[in-house]
PDB file of C-alpha atoms in Angstrom:
ATOM      1  CA  MET A   1      12.631  -4.952  22.402  1.00 38.00           C
ATOM      2  CA  THR A   2      15.919  -6.716  21.881  1.00 40.00           C
ATOM      3  CA  GLU A   3      18.602  -5.489  19.546  1.00 40.00           C
ATOM      4  CA  ASN A   4      18.066  -8.475  17.331  1.00 43.00           C
ATOM      5  CA  THR A   5      14.380  -7.748  16.957  1.00 48.00           C
ATOM      6  CA  ASN A   6      15.095  -4.097  16.259  1.00 58.00           C
ATOM      7  CA  THR A   7      17.679  -5.012  13.599  1.00 66.00           C
ATOM      8  CA  GLY A   8      15.221  -7.436  11.984  1.00 71.00           C
ATOM      9  CA  GLY A   9      12.579  -4.737  11.948  1.00 76.00           C
ATOM     10  CA  MET A  10      14.945  -2.292  10.342  1.00 77.00           C
ATOM     11  CA  SER A  11      15.938  -4.916   7.733  1.00 82.00           C
ATOM     12  CA  LYS A  12      12.264  -5.448   6.845  1.00 81.00           C
ATOM     13  CA  LEU A  13      11.716  -1.723   6.619  1.00 75.00           C
ATOM     14  CA  ILE A  14      14.665  -1.316   4.260  1.00 85.00           C
ATOM     15  CA  SER A  15      13.462  -4.305   2.189  1.00 90.00           C
ATOM     16  CA  ALA A  16       9.952  -2.851   1.952  1.00 89.00           C
ATOM     17  CA  ASP A  17      11.360   0.525   0.795  1.00 91.00           C
ATOM     18  CA  VAL A  18      13.601  -1.181  -1.813  1.00 94.00           C
ATOM     19  CA  ASN A  19      10.738  -3.304  -3.072  1.00 94.00           C
ATOM     20  CA  LEU A  20       8.366  -0.357  -3.274  1.00 93.00           C
ATOM     21  CA  HIS A  21      10.940   1.579  -5.298  1.00 94.00           C
ATOM     22  CA  ALA A  22      11.340  -1.448  -7.611  1.00 96.00           C
ATOM     23  CA  MET A  23       7.590  -1.645  -8.063  1.00 95.00           C
ATOM     24  CA  LYS A  24       7.473   2.038  -9.067  1.00 96.00           C
ATOM     25  CA  ARG A  25      10.328   1.517 -11.575  1.00 97.00           C
ATOM     26  CA  LEU A  26       8.596  -1.571 -12.997  1.00 97.00           C
ATOM     27  CA  TYR A  27       5.335   0.345 -13.292  1.00 97.00           C
ATOM     28  CA  GLU A  28       7.098   3.041 -15.298  1.00 98.00           C
ATOM     29  CA  GLU A  29       8.639   0.436 -17.575  1.00 98.00           C
ATOM     30  CA  VAL A  30       5.319  -1.307 -18.143  1.00 98.00           C
ATOM     31  CA  THR A  31       3.429   1.848 -18.902  1.00 98.00           C
ATOM     32  CA  LEU A  32       6.140   2.975 -21.346  1.00 98.00           C
ATOM     33  CA  ALA A  33       5.989  -0.413 -23.047  1.00 98.00           C
ATOM     34  CA  LEU A  34       2.196  -0.258 -23.315  1.00 98.00           C
ATOM     35  CA  GLN A  35       2.215   3.298 -24.696  1.00 98.00           C
ATOM     36  CA  THR A  36       4.696   2.287 -27.422  1.00 98.00           C
ATOM     37  CA  MET A  37       3.244  -1.073 -28.399  1.00 98.00           C
ATOM     38  CA  PRO A  38       2.577  -1.259 -32.156  1.00 98.00           C
ATOM     39  CA  ASP A  39      -0.560  -3.383 -31.676  1.00 98.00           C
ATOM     40  CA  LEU A  40      -2.904  -0.780 -30.155  1.00 98.00           C
ATOM     41  CA  GLN A  41      -5.739  -3.248 -29.436  1.00 98.00           C
ATOM     42  CA  GLN A  42      -3.368  -5.465 -27.418  1.00 98.00           C
ATOM     43  CA  ALA A  43      -1.944  -2.407 -25.703  1.00 98.00           C
ATOM     44  CA  PHE A  44      -5.445  -1.395 -24.660  1.00 98.00           C
ATOM     45  CA  VAL A  45      -6.296  -4.889 -23.386  1.00 98.00           C
ATOM     46  CA  ARG A  46      -3.109  -5.057 -21.355  1.00 98.00           C
ATOM     47  CA  ALA A  47      -3.508  -1.498 -20.077  1.00 98.00           C
ATOM     48  CA  THR A  48      -6.998  -2.463 -18.859  1.00 98.00           C
ATOM     49  CA  ARG A  49      -5.581  -5.489 -17.090  1.00 98.00           C
ATOM     50  CA  LEU A  50      -2.876  -3.265 -15.557  1.00 98.00           C
ATOM     51  CA  ALA A  51      -5.469  -0.846 -14.296  1.00 98.00           C
ATOM     52  CA  ASP A  52      -7.571  -3.640 -12.823  1.00 98.00           C
ATOM     53  CA  ASP A  53      -4.522  -5.182 -11.108  1.00 97.00           C
ATOM     54  CA  LEU A  54      -3.369  -1.843  -9.730  1.00 98.00           C
ATOM     55  CA  ARG A  55      -6.868  -1.140  -8.331  1.00 98.00           C
ATOM     56  CA  GLU A  56      -6.785  -4.490  -6.557  1.00 98.00           C
ATOM     57  CA  MET A  57      -3.333  -3.710  -5.206  1.00 97.00           C
ATOM     58  CA  ALA A  58      -4.443  -0.227  -4.076  1.00 97.00           C
ATOM     59  CA  ASP A  59      -7.384  -1.831  -2.223  1.00 97.00           C
ATOM     60  CA  GLY A  60      -5.014  -4.272  -0.562  1.00 97.00           C
ATOM     61  CA  ALA A  61      -2.645  -1.472   0.420  1.00 97.00           C
ATOM     62  CA  ALA A  62      -5.526   0.486   1.935  1.00 97.00           C
ATOM     63  CA  LEU A  63      -6.539  -2.533   4.003  1.00 98.00           C
ATOM     64  CA  THR A  64      -2.933  -3.015   5.129  1.00 97.00           C
ATOM     65  CA  ARG A  65      -2.857   0.662   6.171  1.00 97.00           C
ATOM     66  CA  ALA A  66      -6.058   0.169   8.158  1.00 98.00           C
ATOM     67  CA  LYS A  67      -4.675  -2.972   9.850  1.00 98.00           C
ATOM     68  CA  VAL A  68      -1.502  -1.179  10.875  1.00 98.00           C
ATOM     69  CA  ALA A  69      -3.642   1.683  12.320  1.00 98.00           C
ATOM     70  CA  ALA A  70      -5.577  -0.913  14.311  1.00 98.00           C
ATOM     71  CA  ARG A  71      -2.327  -2.455  15.520  1.00 98.00           C
ATOM     72  CA  ILE A  72      -1.154   0.968  16.776  1.00 98.00           C
ATOM     73  CA  HIS A  73      -4.493   1.507  18.449  1.00 98.00           C
ATOM     74  CA  ASP A  74      -4.462  -1.854  20.184  1.00 97.00           C
ATOM     75  CA  ALA A  75      -0.765  -2.007  21.071  1.00 98.00           C
ATOM     76  CA  GLU A  76      -0.695   1.457  22.616  1.00 97.00           C
ATOM     77  CA  GLY A  77      -4.262   1.452  24.023  1.00 97.00           C
ATOM     78  CA  LEU A  78      -5.045   4.781  22.356  1.00 97.00           C
ATOM     79  CA  SER A  79      -8.368   6.509  22.380  1.00 97.00           C
ATOM     80  CA  LEU A  80      -9.868   7.282  18.985  1.00 97.00           C
ATOM     81  CA  ALA A  81      -9.020  10.959  19.335  1.00 98.00           C
ATOM     82  CA  VAL A  82      -5.388  10.225  20.225  1.00 98.00           C
ATOM     83  CA  LEU A  83      -5.096   7.715  17.371  1.00 98.00           C
ATOM     84  CA  ALA A  84      -6.489  10.283  14.978  1.00 98.00           C
ATOM     85  CA  THR A  85      -3.900  12.836  16.099  1.00 98.00           C
ATOM     86  CA  ARG A  86      -1.125  10.302  15.952  1.00 97.00           C
ATOM     87  CA  LEU A  87      -2.040   9.340  12.361  1.00 98.00           C
ATOM     88  CA  GLY A  88      -2.769  12.881  11.214  1.00 98.00           C
ATOM     89  CA  VAL A  89      -6.354  12.088  10.262  1.00 98.00           C
ATOM     90  CA  SER A  90      -9.769  13.083  11.525  1.00 98.00           C
ATOM     91  CA  LYS A  91     -11.401  11.178  14.316  1.00 98.00           C
ATOM     92  CA  ALA A  92     -14.051   9.958  11.815  1.00 98.00           C
ATOM     93  CA  ARG A  93     -11.322   8.685   9.476  1.00 98.00           C
ATOM     94  CA  ALA A  94      -9.534   6.917  12.319  1.00 98.00           C
ATOM     95  CA  ASP A  95     -12.829   5.187  13.184  1.00 98.00           C
ATOM     96  CA  GLN A  96     -13.247   4.186   9.485  1.00 98.00           C
ATOM     97  CA  LEU A  97      -9.740   2.701   9.448  1.00 98.00           C
ATOM     98  CA  LEU A  98     -10.458   0.659  12.575  1.00 98.00           C
ATOM     99  CA  LYS A  99     -13.765  -0.597  11.191  1.00 98.00           C
ATOM    100  CA  ALA A 100     -12.086  -1.548   7.885  1.00 98.00           C
ATOM    101  CA  ALA A 101      -9.317  -3.427   9.723  1.00 98.00           C
ATOM    102  CA  ARG A 102     -11.904  -5.400  11.704  1.00 96.00           C
ATOM    103  CA  GLY A 103     -13.969  -6.201   8.596  1.00 94.00           C
ATOM    104  CA  GLY A 104     -16.786  -3.899   9.476  1.00 70.00           C
TER     105      GLY A 104
END
């Protein structure tokens, strides 16, 4: 790996961390706003939409996690047992991650 590639990777990692922190702050702001809205019906409707959107995002994050696990598996040629140990999950969970990443 070249220094340039490594630097670019580090930059993306820092950007991801910064953006994740910003998302968490924004979530806190949104929930506080919803909890203090004077129109309770509108607050409920918007909180429902927030919950739906967060569920969708959580599902997407889980798929991203599975795809990264599959990339590790493929790039390093790991057995299922070694992948499980590397990820700190059971062998069955590692298999589930690989199946999810491959759409199965």
